[in-house]
PDB file of C-alpha atoms in Angstrom:
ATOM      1  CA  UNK A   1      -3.604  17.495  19.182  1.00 94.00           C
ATOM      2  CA  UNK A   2      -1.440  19.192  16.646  1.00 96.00           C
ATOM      3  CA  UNK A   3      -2.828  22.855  15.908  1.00 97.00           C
ATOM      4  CA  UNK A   4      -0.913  24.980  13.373  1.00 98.00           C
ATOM      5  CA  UNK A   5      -2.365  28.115  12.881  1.00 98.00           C
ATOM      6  CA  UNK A   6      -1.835  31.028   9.713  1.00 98.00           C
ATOM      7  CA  UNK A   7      -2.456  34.206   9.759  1.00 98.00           C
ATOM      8  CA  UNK A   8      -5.126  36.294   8.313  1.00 98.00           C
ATOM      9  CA  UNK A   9      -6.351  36.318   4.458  1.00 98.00           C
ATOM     10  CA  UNK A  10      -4.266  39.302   2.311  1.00 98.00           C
ATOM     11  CA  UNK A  11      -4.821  41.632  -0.783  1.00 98.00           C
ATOM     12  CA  UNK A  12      -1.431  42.300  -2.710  1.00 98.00           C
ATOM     13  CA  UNK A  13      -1.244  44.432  -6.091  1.00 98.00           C
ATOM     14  CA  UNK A  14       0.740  42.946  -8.970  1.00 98.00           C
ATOM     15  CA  UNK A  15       4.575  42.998  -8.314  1.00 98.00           C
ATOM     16  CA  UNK A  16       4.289  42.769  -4.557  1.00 98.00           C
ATOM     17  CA  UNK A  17       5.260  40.493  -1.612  1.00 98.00           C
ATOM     18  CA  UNK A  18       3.423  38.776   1.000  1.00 98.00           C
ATOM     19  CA  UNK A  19       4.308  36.640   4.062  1.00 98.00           C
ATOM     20  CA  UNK A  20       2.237  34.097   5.595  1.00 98.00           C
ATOM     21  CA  UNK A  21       3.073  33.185   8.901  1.00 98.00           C
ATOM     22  CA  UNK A  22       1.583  29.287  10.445  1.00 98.00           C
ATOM     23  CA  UNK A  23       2.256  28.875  14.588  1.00 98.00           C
ATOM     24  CA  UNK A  24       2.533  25.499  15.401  1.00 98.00           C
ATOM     25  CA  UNK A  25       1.926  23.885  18.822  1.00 97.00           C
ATOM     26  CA  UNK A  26       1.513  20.719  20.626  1.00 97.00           C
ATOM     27  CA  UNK A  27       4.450  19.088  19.139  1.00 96.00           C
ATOM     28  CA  UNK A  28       8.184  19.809  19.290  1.00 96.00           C
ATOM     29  CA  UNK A  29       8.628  22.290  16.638  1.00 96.00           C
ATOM     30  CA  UNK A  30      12.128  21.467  16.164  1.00 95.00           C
ATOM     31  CA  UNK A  31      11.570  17.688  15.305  1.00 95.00           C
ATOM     32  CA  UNK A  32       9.888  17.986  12.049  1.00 95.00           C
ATOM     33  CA  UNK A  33       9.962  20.375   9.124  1.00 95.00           C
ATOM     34  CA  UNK A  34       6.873  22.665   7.735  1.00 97.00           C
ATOM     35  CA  UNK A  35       5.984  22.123   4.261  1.00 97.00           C
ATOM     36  CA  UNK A  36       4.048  24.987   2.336  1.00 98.00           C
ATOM     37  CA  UNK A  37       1.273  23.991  -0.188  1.00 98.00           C
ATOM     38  CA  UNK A  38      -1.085  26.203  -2.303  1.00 98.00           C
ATOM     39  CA  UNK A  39      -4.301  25.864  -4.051  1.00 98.00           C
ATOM     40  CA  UNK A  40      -5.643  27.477  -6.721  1.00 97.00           C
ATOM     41  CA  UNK A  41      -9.629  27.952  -7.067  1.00 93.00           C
ATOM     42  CA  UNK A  42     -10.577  24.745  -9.147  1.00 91.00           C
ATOM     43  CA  UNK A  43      -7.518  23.157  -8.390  1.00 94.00           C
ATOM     44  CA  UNK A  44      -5.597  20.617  -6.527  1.00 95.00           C
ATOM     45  CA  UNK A  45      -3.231  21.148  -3.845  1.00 97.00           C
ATOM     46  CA  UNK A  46       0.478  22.317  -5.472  1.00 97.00           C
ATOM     47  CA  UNK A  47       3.819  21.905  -3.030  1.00 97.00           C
ATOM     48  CA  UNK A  48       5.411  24.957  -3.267  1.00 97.00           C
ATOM     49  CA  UNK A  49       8.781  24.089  -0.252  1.00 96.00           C
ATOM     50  CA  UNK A  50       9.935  22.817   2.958  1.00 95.00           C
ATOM     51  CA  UNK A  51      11.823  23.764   5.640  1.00 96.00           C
ATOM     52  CA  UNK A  52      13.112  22.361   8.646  1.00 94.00           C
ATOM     53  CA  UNK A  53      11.843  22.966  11.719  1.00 94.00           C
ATOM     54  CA  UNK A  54      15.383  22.214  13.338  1.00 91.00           C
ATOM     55  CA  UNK A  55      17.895  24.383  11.147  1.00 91.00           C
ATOM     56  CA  UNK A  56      15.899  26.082   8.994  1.00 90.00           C
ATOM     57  CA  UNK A  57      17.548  23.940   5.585  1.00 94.00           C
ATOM     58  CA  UNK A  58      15.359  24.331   3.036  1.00 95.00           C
ATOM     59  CA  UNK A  59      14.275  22.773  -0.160  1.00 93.00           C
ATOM     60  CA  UNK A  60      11.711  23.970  -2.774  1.00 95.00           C
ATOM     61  CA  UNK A  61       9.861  22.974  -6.290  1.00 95.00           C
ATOM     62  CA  UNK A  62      11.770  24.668  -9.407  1.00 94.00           C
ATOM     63  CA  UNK A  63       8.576  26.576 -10.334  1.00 94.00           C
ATOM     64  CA  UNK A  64       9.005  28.686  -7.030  1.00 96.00           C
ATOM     65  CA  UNK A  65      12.375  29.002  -6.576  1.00 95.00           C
ATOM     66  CA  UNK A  66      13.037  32.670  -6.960  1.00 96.00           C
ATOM     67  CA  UNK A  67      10.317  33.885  -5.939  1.00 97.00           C
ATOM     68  CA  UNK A  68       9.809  32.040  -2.400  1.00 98.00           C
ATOM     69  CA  UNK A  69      11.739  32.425   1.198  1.00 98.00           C
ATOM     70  CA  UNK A  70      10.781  30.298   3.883  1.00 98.00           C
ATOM     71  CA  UNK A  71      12.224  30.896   7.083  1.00 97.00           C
ATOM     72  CA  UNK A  72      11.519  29.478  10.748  1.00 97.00           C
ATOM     73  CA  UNK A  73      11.203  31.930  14.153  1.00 96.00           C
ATOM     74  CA  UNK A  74      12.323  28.610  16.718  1.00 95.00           C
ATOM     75  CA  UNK A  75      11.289  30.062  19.946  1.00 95.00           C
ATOM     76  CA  UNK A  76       8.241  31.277  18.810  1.00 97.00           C
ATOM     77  CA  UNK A  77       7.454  28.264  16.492  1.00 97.00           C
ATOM     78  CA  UNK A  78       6.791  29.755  13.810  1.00 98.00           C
ATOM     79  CA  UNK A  79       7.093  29.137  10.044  1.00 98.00           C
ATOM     80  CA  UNK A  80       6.655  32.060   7.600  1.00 98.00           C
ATOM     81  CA  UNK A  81       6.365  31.798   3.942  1.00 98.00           C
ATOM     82  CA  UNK A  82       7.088  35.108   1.955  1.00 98.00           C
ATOM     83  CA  UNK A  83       5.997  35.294  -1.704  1.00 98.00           C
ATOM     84  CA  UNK A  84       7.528  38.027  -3.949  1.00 98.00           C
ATOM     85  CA  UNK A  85       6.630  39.702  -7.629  1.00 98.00           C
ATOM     86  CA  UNK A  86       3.230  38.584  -7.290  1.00 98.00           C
ATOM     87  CA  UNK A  87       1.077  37.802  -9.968  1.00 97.00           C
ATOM     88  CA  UNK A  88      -2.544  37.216 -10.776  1.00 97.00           C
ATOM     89  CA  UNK A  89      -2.714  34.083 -10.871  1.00 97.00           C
ATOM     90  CA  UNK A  90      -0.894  33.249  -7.103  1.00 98.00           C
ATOM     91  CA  UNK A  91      -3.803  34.368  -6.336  1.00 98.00           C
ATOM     92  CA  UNK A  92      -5.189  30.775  -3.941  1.00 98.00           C
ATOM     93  CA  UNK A  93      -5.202  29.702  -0.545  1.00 98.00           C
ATOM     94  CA  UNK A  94      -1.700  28.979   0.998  1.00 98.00           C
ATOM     95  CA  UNK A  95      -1.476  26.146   3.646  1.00 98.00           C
ATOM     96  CA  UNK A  96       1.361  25.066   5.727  1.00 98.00           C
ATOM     97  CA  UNK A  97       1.353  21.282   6.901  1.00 98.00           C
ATOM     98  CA  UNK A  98       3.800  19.516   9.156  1.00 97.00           C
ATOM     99  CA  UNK A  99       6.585  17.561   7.129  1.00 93.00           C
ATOM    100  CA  UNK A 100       7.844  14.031   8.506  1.00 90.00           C
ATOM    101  CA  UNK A 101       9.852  13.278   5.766  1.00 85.00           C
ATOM    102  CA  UNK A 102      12.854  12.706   8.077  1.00 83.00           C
ATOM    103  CA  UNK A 103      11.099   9.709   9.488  1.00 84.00           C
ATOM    104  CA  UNK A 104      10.219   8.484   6.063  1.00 83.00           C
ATOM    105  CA  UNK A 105       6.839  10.145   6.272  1.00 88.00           C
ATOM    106  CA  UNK A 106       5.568  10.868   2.597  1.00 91.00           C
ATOM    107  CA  UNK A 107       2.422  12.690   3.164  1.00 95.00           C
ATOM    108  CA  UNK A 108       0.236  15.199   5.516  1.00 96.00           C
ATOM    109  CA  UNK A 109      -1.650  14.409   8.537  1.00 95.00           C
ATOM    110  CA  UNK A 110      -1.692  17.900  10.270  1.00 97.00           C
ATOM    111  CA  UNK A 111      -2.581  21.089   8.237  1.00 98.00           C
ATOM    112  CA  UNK A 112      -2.696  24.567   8.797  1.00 98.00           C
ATOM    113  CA  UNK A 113      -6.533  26.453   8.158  1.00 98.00           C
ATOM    114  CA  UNK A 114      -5.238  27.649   4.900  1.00 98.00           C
ATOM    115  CA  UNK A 115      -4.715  31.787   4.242  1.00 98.00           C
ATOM    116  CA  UNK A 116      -6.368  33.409   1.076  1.00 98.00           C
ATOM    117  CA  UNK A 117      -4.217  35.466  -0.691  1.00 98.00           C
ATOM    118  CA  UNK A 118      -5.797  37.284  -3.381  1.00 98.00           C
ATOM    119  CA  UNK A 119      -3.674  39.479  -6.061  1.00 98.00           C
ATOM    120  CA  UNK A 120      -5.568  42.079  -7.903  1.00 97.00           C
ATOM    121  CA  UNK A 121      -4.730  45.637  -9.335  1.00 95.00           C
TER     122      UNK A 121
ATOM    123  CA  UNK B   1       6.427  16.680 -14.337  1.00 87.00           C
ATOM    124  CA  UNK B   2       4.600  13.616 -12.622  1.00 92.00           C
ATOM    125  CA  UNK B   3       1.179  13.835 -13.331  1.00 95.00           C
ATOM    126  CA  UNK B   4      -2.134  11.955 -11.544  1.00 96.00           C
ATOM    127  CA  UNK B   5      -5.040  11.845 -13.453  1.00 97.00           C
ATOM    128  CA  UNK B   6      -8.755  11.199 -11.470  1.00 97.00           C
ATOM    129  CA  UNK B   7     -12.009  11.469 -13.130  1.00 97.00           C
ATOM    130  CA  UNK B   8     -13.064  15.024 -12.566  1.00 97.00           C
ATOM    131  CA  UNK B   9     -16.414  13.591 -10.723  1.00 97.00           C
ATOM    132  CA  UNK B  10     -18.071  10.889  -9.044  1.00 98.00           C
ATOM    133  CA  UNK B  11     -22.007  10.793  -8.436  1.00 97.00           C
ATOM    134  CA  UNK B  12     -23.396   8.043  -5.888  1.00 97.00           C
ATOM    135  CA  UNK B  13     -26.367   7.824  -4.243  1.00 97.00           C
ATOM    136  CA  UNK B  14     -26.899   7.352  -0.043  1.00 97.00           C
ATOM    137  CA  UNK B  15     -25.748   3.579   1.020  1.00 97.00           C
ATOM    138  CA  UNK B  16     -23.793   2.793  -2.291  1.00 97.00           C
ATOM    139  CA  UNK B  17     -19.839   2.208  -3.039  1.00 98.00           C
ATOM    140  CA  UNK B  18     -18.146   5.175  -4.522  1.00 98.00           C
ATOM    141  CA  UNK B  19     -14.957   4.528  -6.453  1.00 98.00           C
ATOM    142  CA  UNK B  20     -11.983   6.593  -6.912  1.00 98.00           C
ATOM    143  CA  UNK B  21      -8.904   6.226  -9.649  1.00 98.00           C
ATOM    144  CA  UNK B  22      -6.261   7.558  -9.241  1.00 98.00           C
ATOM    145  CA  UNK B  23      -3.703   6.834 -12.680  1.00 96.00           C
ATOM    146  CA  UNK B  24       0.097   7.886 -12.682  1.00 94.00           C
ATOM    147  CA  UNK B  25       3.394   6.245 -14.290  1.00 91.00           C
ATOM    148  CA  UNK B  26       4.948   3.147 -12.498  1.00 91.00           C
ATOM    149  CA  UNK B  27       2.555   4.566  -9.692  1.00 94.00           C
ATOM    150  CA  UNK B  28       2.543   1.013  -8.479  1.00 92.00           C
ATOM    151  CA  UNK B  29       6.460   1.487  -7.176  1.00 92.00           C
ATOM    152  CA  UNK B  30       4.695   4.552  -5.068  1.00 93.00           C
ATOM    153  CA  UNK B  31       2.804   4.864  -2.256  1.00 94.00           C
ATOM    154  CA  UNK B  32      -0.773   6.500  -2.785  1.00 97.00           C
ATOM    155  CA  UNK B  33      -2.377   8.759  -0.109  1.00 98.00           C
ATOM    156  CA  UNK B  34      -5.598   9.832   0.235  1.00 98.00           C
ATOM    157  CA  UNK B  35      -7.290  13.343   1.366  1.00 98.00           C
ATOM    158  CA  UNK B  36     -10.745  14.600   1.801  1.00 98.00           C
ATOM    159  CA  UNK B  37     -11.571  18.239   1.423  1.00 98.00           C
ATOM    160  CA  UNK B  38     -14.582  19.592   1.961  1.00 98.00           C
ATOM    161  CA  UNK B  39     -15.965  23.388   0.880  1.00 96.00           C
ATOM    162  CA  UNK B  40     -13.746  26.161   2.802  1.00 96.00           C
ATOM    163  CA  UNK B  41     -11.914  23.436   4.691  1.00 97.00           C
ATOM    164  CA  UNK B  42      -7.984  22.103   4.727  1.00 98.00           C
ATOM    165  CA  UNK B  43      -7.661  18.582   3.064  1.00 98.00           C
ATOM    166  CA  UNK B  44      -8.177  15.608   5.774  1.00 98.00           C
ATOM    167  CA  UNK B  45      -6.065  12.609   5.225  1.00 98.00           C
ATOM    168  CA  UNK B  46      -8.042   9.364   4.933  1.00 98.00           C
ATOM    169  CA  UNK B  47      -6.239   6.574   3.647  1.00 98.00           C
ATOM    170  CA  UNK B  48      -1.930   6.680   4.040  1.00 96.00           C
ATOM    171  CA  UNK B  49       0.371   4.271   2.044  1.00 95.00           C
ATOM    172  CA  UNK B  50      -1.710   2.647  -0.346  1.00 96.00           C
ATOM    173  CA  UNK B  51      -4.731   1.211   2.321  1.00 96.00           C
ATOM    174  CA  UNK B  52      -4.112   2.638   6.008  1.00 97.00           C
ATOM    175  CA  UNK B  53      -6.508   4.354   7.781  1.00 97.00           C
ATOM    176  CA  UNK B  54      -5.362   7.480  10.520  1.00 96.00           C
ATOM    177  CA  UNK B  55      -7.119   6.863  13.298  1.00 95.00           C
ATOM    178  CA  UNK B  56     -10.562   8.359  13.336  1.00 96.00           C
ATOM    179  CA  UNK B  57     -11.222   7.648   9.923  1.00 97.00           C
ATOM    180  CA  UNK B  58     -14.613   5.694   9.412  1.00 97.00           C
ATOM    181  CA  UNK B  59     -13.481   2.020   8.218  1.00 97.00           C
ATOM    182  CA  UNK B  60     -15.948   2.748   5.098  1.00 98.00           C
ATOM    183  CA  UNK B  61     -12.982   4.507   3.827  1.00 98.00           C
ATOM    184  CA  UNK B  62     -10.452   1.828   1.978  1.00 98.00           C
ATOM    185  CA  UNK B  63      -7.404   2.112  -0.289  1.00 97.00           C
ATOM    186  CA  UNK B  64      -6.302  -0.013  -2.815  1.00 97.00           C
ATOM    187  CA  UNK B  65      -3.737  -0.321  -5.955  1.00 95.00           C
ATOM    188  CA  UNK B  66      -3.248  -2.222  -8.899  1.00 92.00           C
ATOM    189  CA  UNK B  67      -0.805  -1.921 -11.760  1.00 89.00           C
ATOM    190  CA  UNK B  68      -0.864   1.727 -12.473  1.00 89.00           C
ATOM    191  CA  UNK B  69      -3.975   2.505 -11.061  1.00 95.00           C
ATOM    192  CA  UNK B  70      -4.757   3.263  -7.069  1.00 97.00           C
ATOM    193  CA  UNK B  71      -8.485   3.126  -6.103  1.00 98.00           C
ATOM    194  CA  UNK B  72      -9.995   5.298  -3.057  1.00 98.00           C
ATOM    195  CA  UNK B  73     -13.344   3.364  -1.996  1.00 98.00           C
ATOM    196  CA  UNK B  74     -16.065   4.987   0.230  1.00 98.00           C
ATOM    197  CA  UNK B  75     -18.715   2.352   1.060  1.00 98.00           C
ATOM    198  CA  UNK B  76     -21.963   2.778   2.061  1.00 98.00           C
ATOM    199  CA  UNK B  77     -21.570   6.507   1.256  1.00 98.00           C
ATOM    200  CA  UNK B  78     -23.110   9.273   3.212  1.00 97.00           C
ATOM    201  CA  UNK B  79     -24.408  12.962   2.671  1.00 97.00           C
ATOM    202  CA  UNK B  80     -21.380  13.741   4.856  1.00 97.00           C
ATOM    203  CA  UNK B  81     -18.985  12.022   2.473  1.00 98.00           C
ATOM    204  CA  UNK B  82     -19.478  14.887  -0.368  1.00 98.00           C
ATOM    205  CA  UNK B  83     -16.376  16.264  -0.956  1.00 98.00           C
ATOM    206  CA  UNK B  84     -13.310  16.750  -3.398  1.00 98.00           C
ATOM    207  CA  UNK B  85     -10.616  13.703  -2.976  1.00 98.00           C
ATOM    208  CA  UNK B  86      -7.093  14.431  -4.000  1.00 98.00           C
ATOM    209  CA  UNK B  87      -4.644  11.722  -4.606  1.00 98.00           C
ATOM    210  CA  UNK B  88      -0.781  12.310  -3.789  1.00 98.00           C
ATOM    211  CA  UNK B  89       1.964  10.608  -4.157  1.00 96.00           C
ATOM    212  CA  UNK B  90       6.413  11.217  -3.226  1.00 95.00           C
ATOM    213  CA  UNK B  91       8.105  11.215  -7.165  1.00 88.00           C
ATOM    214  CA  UNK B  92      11.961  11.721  -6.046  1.00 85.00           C
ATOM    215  CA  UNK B  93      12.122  14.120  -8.812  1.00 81.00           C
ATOM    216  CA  UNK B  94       8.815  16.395  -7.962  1.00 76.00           C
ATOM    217  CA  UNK B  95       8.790  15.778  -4.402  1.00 91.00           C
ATOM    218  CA  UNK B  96       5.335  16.271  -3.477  1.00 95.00           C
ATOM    219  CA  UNK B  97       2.044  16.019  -5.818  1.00 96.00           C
ATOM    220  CA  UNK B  98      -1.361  15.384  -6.243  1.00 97.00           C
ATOM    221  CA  UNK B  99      -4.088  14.374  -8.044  1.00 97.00           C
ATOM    222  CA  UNK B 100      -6.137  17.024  -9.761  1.00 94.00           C
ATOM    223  CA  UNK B 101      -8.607  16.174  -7.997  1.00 97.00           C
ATOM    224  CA  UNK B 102     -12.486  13.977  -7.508  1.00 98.00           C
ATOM    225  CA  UNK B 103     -15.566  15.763  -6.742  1.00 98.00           C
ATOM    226  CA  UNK B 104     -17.774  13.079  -4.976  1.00 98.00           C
ATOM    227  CA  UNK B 105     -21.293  14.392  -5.441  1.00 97.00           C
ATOM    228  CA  UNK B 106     -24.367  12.463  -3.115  1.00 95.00           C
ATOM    229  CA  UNK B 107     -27.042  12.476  -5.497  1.00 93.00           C
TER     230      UNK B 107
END
């Protein structure tokens, strides 16, 4: 069975960074990519990037594009999401999911457990 | 942006149909997936390109579409079927996106 697993829930202050980390196993990492999804309390799930699992290309949605860096550890495989110049409201729970898009896969059927990132002063 | 509108809630009582919408533009050229989420939990996929069921996946749980309208359909519903249902759809232009969301309420 598929298992990807995050790490822990964080506290940030305004203007700071965090990284979110998802381990993946029971699948060849390098085969698919890792897309990274957030949800706000209230809210539906947002798609904030993707990454490849094989060369670590990656593609993300405007809103987060200077903000976000997703990288990929391969031998560990292990995805890692880093956030900067955080605000109040990125304050949600962060998943990562595996992406299939390369076999023409348009939608989620592993996810991580999610990781609760609050920001507050 | 694309945009999928669902009714913000659902109420159904034990053994009945519960019905779903999911509206978006030309969302009839799309394919429609489905996901469960209950309190605290990731979102489950339960219906995949428009009416497939991953395996596991109760057959009570159907998908549907027509014209700009998809339909998620939970029959003879359960207390264990209470849940928030997101819609999501691949738009070339926003990539990935979902539905704001159905709270399905056993009543």
């Amino acid at each position: 069975q598929i298992h990807l697993l995050q790490s822990g829930a964080e506290v940030k202050k305004p203007g700071a960074s965090v990284k979110v980390s998802c381990r993946a196993s029971n699948y060849s990492f390098k085969s698919f990519g890792i897309s990274w999804m957030r949800q706000a309390p209230g809210e539906g799930p947002e798609w904030m990037g993707w990454i490849s699992g094989n060369n670590g290309d990656t593609n993300s949605a405007q809103k987060f594009q200077e903000r976000v860096r997703l990288t990929v550890d391969t031998p560990t495989s292990t995805a890692y999401m880093e956030l900067r110049s955080l605000r109040s409201d990125d304050t949600a729970v962060y998943y990562c999911a595996r992406d299939a898009y390369d076999y023409g896969v348009r939608y989620f059927a592993s996810w991580g457990q999610g990781t609760l990132v609050t920001v507050s002063s | 942006s694309y945009v999928l509108t669902q009714p913000p809630s659902v109420p159904v009582a034990p053994g009945e149909t519960a019905t779903i919408t999911c509206g978006g533009n030309n969302i009839g050229s799309k394919s429609v997936h489905w996901y469960q989420q209950k309190p605290g939990q990731a979102p489950v996929l339960v219906v995949y390109d428009d009416s497939d069921r991953p395996s596991g996946i109760p057959e009570r749980f159907s998908g549907s579409k027509s014209g700009n309208t998809a339909t998620l359909t939970i029959s003879r519903v359960e207390a264990g079927d209470e849940a928030d249902y997101y819609c999501q759809v691949w738009d070339n232009n926003n990539y990935y996106v979902f539905g704001s969301g159905t709270k399905v309420t056993v009543v």
